[in-house]
Short mmCIF file of C-alpha atoms and ligand atoms in Angstrom, two decimals:
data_model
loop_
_atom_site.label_atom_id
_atom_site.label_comp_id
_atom_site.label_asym_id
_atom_site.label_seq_id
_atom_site.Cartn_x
_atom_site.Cartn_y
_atom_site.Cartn_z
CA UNK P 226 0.00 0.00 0.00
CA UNK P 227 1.28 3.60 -0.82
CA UNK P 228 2.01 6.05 1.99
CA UNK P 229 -0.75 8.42 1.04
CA UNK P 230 -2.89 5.15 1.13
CA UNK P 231 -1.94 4.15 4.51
CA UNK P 232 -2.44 7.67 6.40
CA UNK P 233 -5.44 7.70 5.30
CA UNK P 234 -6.49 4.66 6.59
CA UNK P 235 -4.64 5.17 10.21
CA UNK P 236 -6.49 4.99 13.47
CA UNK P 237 -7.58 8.61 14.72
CA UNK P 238 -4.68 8.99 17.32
CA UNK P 239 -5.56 12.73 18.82
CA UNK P 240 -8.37 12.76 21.33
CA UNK P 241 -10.88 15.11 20.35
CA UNK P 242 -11.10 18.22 22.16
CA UNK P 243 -15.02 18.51 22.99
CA UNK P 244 -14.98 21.66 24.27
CA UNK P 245 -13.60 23.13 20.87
CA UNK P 246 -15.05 24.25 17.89
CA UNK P 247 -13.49 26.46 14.72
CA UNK P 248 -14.87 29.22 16.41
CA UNK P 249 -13.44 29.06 19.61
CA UNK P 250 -10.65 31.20 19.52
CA UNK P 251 -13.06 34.22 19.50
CA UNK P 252 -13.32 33.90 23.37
CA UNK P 253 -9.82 34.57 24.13
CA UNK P 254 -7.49 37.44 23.51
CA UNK P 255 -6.39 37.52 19.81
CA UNK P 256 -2.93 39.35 19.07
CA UNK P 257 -1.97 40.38 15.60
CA UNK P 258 -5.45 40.57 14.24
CA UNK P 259 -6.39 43.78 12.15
CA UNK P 260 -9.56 45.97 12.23
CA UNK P 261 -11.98 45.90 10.07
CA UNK P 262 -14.26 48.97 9.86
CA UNK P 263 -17.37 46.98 7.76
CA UNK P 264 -18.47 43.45 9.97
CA UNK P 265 -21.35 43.12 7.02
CA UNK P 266 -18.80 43.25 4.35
CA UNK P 267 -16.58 40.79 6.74
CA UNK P 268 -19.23 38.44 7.67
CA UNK P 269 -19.59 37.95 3.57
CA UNK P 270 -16.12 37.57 2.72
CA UNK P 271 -16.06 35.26 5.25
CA UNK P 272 -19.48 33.60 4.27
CA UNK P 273 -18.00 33.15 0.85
CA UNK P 274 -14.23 31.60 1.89
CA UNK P 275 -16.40 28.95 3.89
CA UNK P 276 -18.19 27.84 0.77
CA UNK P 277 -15.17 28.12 -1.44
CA UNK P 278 -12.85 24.63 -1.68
CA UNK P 279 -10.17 23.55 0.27
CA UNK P 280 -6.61 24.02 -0.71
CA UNK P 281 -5.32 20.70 0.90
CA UNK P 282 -6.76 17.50 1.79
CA UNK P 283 -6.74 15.69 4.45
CA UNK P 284 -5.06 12.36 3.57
CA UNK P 285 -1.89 14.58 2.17
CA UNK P 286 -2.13 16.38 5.76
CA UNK P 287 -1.76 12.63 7.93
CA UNK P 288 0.73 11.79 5.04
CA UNK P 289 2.50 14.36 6.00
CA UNK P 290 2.12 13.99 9.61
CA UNK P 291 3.60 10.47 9.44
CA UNK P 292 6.90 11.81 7.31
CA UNK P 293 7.02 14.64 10.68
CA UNK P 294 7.25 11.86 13.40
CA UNK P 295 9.39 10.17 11.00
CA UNK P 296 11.68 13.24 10.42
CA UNK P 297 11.42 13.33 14.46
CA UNK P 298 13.05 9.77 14.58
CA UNK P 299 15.82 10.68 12.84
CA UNK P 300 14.62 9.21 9.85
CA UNK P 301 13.90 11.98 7.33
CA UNK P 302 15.30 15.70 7.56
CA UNK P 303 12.76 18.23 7.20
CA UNK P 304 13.40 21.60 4.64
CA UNK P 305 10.80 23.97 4.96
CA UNK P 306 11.57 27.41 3.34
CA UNK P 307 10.63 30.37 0.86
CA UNK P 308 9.33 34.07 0.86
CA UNK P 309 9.22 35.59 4.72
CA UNK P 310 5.60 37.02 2.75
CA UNK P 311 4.23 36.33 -0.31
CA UNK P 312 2.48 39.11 -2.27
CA UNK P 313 -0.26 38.61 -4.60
CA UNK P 314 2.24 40.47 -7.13
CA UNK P 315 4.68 38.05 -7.11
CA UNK P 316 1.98 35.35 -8.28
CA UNK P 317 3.59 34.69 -11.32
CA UNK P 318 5.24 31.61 -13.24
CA UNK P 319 8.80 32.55 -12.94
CA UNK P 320 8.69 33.10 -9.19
CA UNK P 321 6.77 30.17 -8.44
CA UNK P 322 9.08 28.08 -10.32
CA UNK P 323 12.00 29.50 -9.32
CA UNK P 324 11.50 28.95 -6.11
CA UNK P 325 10.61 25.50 -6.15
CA UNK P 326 13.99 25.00 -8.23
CA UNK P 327 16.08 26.16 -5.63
CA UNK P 328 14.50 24.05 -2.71
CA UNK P 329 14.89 21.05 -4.97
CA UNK P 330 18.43 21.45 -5.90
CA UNK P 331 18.72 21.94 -1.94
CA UNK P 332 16.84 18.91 -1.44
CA UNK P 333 18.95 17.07 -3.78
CA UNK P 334 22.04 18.34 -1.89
CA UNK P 335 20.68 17.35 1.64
CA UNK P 336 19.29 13.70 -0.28
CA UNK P 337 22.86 12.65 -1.72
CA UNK P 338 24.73 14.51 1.66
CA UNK P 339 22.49 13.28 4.42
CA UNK P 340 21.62 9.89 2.76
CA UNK P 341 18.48 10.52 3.95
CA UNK P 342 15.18 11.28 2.51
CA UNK P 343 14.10 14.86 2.77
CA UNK P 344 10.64 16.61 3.25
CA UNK P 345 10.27 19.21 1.17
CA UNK P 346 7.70 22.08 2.56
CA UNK P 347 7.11 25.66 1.07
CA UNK P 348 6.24 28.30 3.14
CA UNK P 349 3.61 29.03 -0.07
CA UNK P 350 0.54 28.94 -0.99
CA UNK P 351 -1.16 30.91 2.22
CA UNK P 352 1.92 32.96 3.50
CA UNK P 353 0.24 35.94 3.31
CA UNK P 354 -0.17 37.59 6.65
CA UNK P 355 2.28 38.96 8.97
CA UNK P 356 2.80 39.63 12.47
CA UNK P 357 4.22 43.11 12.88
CA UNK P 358 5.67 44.91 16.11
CA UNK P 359 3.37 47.83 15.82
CA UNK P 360 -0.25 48.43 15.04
CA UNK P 361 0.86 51.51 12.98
CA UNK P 362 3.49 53.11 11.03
CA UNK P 363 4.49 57.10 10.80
CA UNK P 364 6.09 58.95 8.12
CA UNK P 365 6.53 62.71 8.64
CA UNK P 366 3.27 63.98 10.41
CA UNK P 367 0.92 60.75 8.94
CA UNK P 368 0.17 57.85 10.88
CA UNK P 369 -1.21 55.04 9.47
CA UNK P 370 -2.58 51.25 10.31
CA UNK P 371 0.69 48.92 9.59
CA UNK P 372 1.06 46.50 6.67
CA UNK P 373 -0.03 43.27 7.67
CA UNK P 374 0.41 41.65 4.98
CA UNK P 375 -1.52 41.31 1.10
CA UNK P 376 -3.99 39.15 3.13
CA UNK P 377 -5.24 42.42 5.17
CA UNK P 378 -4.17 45.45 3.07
CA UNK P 379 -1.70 46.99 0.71
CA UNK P 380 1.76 48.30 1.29
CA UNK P 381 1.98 51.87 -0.13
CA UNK P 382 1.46 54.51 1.90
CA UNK P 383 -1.71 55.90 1.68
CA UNK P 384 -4.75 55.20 3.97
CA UNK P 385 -6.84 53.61 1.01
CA UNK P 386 -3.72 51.09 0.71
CA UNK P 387 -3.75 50.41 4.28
CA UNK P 388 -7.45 49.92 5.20
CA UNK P 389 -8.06 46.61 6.08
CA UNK P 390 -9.78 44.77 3.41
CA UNK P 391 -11.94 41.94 3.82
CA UNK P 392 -12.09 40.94 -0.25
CA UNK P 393 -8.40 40.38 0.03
CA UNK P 394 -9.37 37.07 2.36
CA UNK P 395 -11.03 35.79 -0.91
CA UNK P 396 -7.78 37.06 -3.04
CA UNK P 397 -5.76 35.03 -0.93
CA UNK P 398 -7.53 32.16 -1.22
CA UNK P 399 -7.65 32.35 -4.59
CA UNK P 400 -3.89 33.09 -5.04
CA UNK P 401 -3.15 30.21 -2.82
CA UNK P 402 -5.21 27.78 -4.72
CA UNK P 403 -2.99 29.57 -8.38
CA UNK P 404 -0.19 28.75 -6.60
CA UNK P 405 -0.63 25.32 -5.24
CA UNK P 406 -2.17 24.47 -8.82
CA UNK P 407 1.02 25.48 -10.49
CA UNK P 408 3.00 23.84 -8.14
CA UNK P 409 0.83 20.72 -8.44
CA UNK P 410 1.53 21.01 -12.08
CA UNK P 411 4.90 20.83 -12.30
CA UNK P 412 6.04 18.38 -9.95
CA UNK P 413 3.16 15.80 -11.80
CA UNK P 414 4.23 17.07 -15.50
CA UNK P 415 7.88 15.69 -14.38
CA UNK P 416 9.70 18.93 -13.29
CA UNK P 417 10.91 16.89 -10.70
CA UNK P 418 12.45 14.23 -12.42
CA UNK P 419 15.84 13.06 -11.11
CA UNK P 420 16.18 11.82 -14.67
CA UNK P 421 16.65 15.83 -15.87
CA UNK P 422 17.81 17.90 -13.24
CA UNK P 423 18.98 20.18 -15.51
CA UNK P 424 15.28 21.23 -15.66
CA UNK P 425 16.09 23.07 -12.10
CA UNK P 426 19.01 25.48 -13.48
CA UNK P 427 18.23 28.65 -13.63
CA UNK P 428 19.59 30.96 -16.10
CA UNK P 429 21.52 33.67 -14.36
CA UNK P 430 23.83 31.23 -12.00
CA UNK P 431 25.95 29.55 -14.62
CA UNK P 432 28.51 32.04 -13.71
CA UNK P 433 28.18 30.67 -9.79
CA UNK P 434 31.08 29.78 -7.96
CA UNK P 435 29.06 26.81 -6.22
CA UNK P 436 27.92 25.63 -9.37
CA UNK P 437 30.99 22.89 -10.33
CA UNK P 438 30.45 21.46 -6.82
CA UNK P 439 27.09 21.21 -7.60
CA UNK P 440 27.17 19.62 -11.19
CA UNK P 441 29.41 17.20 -9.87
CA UNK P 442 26.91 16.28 -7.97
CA UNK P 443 24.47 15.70 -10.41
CA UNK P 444 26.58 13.95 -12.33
CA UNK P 445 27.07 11.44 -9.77
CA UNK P 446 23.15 11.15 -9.15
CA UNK P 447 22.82 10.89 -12.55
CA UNK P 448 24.93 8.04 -12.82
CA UNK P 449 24.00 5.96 -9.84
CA UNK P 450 20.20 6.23 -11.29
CA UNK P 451 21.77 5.07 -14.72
CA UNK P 452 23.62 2.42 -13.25
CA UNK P 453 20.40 1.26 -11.16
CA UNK P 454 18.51 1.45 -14.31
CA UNK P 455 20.83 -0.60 -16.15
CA UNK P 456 20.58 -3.46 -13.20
CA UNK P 457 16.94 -3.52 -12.80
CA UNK P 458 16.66 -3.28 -16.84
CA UNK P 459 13.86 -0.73 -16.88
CA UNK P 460 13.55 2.91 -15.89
CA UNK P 461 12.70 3.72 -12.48
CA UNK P 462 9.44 5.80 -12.36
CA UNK P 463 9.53 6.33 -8.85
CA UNK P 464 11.85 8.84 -9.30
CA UNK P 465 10.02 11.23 -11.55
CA UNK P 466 7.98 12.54 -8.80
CA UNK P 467 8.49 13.90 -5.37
CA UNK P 468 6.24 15.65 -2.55
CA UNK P 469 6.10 18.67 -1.96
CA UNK P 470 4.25 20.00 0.83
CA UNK P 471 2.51 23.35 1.97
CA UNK P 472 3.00 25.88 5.15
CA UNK P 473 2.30 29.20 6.40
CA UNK P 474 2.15 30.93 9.89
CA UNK P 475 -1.63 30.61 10.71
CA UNK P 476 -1.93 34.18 11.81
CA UNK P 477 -5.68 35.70 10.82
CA UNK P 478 -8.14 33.27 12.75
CA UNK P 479 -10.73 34.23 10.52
CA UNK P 480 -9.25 33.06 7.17
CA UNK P 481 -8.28 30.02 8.65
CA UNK P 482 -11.84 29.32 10.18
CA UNK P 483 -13.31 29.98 7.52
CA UNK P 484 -11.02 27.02 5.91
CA UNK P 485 -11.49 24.64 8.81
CA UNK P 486 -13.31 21.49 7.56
CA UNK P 487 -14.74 18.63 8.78
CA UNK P 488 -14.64 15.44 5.82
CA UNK P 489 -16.25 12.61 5.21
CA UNK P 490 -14.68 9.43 6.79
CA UNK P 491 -12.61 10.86 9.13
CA UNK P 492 -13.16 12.55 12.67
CA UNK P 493 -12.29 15.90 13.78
CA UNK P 494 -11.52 19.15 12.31
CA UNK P 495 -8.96 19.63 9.47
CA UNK P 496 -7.12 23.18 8.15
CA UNK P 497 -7.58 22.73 4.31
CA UNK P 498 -5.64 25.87 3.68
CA UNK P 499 -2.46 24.28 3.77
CA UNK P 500 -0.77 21.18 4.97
CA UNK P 501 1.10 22.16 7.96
CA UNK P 502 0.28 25.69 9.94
CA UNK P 503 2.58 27.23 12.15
CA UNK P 504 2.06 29.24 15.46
CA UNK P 505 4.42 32.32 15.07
CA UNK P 506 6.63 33.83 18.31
CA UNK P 507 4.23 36.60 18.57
CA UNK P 508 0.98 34.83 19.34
CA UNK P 509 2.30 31.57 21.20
CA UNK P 510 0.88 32.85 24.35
CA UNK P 511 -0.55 29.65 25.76
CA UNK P 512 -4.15 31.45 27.03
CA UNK P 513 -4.19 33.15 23.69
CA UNK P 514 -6.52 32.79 20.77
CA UNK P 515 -4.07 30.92 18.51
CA UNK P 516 -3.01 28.27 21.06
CA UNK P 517 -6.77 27.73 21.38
CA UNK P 518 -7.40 27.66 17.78
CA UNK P 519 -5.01 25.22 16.81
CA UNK P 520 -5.42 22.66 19.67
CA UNK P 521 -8.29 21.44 17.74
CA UNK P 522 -6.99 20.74 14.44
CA UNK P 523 -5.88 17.50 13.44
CA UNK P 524 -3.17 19.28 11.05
CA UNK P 525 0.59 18.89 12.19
CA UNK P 526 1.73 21.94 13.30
CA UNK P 527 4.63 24.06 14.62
CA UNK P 528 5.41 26.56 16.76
CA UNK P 529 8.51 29.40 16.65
CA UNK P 530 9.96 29.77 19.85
CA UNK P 531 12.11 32.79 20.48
CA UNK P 532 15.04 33.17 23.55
CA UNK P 533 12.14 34.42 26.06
CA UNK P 534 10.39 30.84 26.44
CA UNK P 535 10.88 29.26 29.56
CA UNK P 536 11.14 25.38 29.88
CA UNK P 537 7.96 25.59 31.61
CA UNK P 538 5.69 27.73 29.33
CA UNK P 539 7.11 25.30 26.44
CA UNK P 540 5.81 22.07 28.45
CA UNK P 541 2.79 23.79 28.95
CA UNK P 542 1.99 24.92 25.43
CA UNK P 543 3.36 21.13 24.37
CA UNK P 544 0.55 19.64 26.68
CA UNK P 545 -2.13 21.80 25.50
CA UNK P 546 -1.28 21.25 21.86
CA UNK P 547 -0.17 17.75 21.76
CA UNK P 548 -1.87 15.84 24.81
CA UNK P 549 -1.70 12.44 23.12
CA UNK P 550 2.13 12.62 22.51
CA UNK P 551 1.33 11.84 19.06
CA UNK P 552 3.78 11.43 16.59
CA UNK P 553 4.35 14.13 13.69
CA UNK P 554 2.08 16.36 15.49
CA UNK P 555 4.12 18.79 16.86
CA UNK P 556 7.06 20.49 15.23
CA UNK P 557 9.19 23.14 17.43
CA UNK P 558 11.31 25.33 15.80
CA UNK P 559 13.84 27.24 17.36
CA UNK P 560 14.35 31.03 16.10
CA UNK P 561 16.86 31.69 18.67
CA UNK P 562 19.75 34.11 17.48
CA UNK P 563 23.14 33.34 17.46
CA UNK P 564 23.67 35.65 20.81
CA UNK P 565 21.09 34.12 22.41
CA UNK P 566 21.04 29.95 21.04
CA UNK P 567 24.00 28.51 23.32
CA UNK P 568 22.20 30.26 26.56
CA UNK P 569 18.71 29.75 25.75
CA UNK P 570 18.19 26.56 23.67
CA UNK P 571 19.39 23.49 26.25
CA UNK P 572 17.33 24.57 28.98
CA UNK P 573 14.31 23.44 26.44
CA UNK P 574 15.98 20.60 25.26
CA UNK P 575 16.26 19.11 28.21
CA UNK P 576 13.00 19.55 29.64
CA UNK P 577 11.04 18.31 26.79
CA UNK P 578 13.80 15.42 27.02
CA UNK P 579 12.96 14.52 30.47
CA UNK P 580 9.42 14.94 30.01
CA UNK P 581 9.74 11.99 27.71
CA UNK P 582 8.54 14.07 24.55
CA UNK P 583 9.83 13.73 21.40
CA UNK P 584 8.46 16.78 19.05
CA UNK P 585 10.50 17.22 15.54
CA UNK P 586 13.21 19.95 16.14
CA UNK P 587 13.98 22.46 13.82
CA UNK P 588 16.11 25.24 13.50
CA UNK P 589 15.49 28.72 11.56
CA UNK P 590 18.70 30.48 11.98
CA UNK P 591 16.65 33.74 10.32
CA UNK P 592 14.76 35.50 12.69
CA UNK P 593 16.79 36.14 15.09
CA UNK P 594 19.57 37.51 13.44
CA UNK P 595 17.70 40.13 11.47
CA UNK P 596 19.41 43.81 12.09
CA UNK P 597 19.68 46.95 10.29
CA UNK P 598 22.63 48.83 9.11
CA UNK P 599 23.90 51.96 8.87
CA UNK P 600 22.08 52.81 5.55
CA UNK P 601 19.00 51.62 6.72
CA UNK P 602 18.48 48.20 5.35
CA UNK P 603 17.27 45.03 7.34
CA UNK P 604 19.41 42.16 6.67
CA UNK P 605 20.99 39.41 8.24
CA UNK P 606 24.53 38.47 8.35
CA UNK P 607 24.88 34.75 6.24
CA UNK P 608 28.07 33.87 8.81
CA UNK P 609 25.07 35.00 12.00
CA UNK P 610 23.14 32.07 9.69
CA UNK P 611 25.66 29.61 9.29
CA UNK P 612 26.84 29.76 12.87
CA UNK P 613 23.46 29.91 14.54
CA UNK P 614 22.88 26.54 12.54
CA UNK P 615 26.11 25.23 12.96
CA UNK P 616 25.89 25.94 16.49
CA UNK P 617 22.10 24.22 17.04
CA UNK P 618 23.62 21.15 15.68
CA UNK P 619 26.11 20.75 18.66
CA UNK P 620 23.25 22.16 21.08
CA UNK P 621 20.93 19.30 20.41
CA UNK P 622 24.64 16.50 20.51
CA UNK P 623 25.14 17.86 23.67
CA UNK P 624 21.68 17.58 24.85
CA UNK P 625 21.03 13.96 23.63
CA UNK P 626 18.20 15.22 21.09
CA UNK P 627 17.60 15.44 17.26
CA UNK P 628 18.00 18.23 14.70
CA UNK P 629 15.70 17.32 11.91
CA UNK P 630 15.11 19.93 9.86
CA UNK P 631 15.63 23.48 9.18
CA UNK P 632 13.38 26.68 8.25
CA UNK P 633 14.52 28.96 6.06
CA UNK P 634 13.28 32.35 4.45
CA UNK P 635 14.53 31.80 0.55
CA UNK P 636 14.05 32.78 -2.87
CA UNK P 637 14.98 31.83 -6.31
CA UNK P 638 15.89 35.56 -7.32
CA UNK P 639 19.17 36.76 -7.36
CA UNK P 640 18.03 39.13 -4.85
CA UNK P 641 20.63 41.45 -2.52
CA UNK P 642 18.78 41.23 0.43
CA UNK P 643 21.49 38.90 3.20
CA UNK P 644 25.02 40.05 3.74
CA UNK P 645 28.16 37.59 2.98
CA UNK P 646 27.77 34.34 1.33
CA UNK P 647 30.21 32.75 -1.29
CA UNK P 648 30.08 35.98 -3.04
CA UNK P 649 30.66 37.88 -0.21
CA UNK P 650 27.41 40.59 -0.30
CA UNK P 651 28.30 44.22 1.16
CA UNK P 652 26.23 46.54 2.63
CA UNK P 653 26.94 48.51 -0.30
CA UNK P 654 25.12 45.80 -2.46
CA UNK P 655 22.30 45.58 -0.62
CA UNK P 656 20.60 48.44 -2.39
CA UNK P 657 21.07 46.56 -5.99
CA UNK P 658 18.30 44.26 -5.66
CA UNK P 659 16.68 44.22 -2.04
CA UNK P 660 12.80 43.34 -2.77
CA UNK P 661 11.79 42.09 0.69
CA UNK P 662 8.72 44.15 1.80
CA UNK P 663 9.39 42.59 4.73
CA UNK P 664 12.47 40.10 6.10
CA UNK P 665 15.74 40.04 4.31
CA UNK P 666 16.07 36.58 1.99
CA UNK P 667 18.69 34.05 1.11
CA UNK P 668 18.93 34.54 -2.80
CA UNK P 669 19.52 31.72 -4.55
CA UNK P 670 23.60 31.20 -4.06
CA UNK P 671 23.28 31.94 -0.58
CA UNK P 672 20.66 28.95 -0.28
CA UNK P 673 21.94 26.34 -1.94
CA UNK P 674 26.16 27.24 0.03
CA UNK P 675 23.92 26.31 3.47
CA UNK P 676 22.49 23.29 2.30
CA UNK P 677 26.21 22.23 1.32
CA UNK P 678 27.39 23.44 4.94
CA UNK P 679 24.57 21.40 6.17
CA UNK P 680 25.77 18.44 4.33
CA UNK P 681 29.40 19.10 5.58
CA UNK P 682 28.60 19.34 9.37
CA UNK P 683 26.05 16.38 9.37
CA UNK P 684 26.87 14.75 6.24
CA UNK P 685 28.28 11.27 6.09
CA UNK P 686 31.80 11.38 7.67
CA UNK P 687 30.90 14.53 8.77
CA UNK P 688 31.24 15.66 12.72
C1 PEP N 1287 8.30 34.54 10.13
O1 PEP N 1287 8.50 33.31 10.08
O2 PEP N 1287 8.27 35.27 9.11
C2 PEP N 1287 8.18 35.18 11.46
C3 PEP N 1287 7.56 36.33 11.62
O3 PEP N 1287 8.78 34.45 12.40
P1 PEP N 1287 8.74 34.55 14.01
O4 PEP N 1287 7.32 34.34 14.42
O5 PEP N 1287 9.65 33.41 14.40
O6 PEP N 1287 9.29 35.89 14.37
CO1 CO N 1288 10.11 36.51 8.32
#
């Protein structure tokens, strides 16, 4: 039987929460939510998202889960990355398929270093809404609501652009589902054939300095497939096709209750809007809305923790979100900083170790090295990346617990948005292609040099 076969048929594990419904969340204090000024014109944006269908379904979502708790056991390594925020502008073919490109040639990097199969998740297809640290932004003597994101409103600068639209909850949706069916496309259509990955170049890094390493690689993949074609005498299918899964941060309750679904044949409640939803730093509070929202989905799903989690609110929000001890349910990923990771990440370790828990670790070595420089660009530092990385690695040796995975904000543009890298990226450069509206990205070089430091620090032979 096939794995998407055999989730679908596995026991209901989670104990349903009876005192839950979609709806719940409304009863407790919801951070990061915006305003809207019309609830009519809400309550029928929201009418219509509820009868629109889902994204995702719910046998990809437990065949998902399963490759989690496998990734968990050491058995898979997870790489979930792309855009910090999608915008509905950047809904176009070359993006898209850019950026699935680049997480494939990473994914073939971590495959034939790791000698492990890899999970392959795109923070896509939803990633639309994001937390901010305030409610509003000034420029000269105007003061206006905050971009939250092309989910809520629009980023220019005037208060028509920033008024917190409720059609954009249908836009999204319908973006998502252009996205997902492009994606879709492509990987069935054989863009992700191991027999041609020459399919994944792209154009503009033939030039790279990471790009003999690379083609060596292929080469080599391309030859052990040959040579295992040649032995079993016909072409091996299985290899034209690969998984590739959906996430974003599950930040406006309403959008995602409106795409909360029961289905038929299985119990409990399901987020169709993408496979695997995360909790974000900002609204992990364990009384708030989100933690309350998310308990009752059957989904897996993740949760950023940031330096200022105790061991004890972390047990806490793990007992409240993963009772049964399930596995694949619960993902943590540590956004720690690399001033802040060797202090703050073994005290968790160990007490979800001696608790007996065994959630899938990740690392995103992103958010907490963002800064800004002197001319006024965010960025982050790629040796700040590398290290923090490097450096959770030895954190979880020491602690007797697993890295599996890592989260990464990425594109497939040769964008200027990181500092360093094998090109070495100056603040000067930053202002020759920085796009971000929001957080600074690895461009494509700068993506696909971690996966190889990856591969060298946990790669076979490696420490
Ligand atoms: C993000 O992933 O873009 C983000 C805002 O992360 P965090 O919640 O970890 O700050
Ligand atoms: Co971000």
């Amino acid at each position: 039987m096939n794995q998407l076969a055999q989730a679908h048929m596995s026991p209901q594990t989670t104990r349903l929460a009876s005192d839950w419904e979609p709806a719940s969340w409304q009863t407790r204090p919801s951070l990061q939510q915006p305003t809207y000024d019309d609830p009519l014109e809400l309550a029928q944006a929201l009418h219509k998202l509820g009868q629109l269908p889902p994204l995702v379904t719910s046998w990809e979502i437990l065949a998902l889960k399963k490759l989690l708790g496998e990734a968990a056991a050491g058995r898979r390594f997870l790489l979930q990355g792309g855009d910090c925020a999608e915008s509905f502008d950047d809904c176009t073919s070359p993006l898209i398929s850019n950026r699935l490109k680049v997480m494939l040639q990473m994914s073939l990097v971590l495959v034939h270093g790791l000698q492990l199969p890899v999970v392959r998740v795109g923070r896509f297809a939803g990633q639309y809404a994001k937390p901010r640290s305030a409610d509003t932004e000034t420029r000269g003597s105007e003061t206006l609501p905050c971009y939250r994101g092309d989910l809520v409103n629009d980023s220019a600068f005037t208060a028509q652009a920033r008024r917190a639209d409720p059609q954009r909850l249908v836009r999204g949706h319908a973006h998502s589902a252009m996205t997902m069916n492009f994606v879709r496309g492509l990987i069935d259509g054989g863009f992700a054939d191991l027999h041609h990955p020459e399919y994944w170049d792209l154009a503009w890094v033939d030039h790279s300095p990471l790009q003999n390493e690379y083609r060596a690689m292929v080469e080599s993949i391309g030859q052990s497939l040959r040579f295992m074609e040649t032995l079993a005498g016909n072409s091996i299918d299985s290899y034209q096709r690969i998984d590739f899964y959906t996430s974003h941060e599950a930040l406006l309750l309403h959008y995602e209750q409106a795409l909360t679904r029961q289905v038929p044949r299985q119990q409990g409640w399901f987020n169709l809007s993408t496979h695997f939803p995360w909790i974000g730093m900002r609204t992990a509070a364990l009384d708030g809305a989100h933690v309350e929202y998310f308990r009752g989905i059957r989904n897996p799903i993740a949760i950023k923790l940031g330096p200022s989690v105790t061991p004890d609110q972390l047990l806490r929000l793990c007992d409240v979100l993963d009772p049964e001890r399930e596995p694949g349910r619960l993902t943590l990923i540590h956004r720690m900083g690399i001033a802040k990771i060797d202090v703050a990440l073994p005290a968790l370790l160990a007490a979800i170790k001696a608790e007996g828990r065994s959630p899938l670790w990740v690392c995103d070595p992103m958010h907490g090295n963002t800064e800004a420089v002197a001319n006024g660009y965010k960025t982050r530092r790629f040796k700040n990346i590398r290290a923090e990385l490097e450096t959770a690695f030895d954190v979880h040796a020491a602690a007797g617990t697993h890295l599996g995975g890592v989260h990464l904000e990425l594109t497939g543009e040769n964008v200027t948005e990181c500092l360093g890298g094998a090109r070495g990226l100056t603040e000067d450069d930053l202002a020759l292609a920085y796009k971000s509206q929001v957080d600074p990205r690895l461009n494509y070089e700068q993506s696909l040099e971690l996966a190889m430091l990856i591969v060298r620090k946990r790669g076979h032979g490696g420490a």
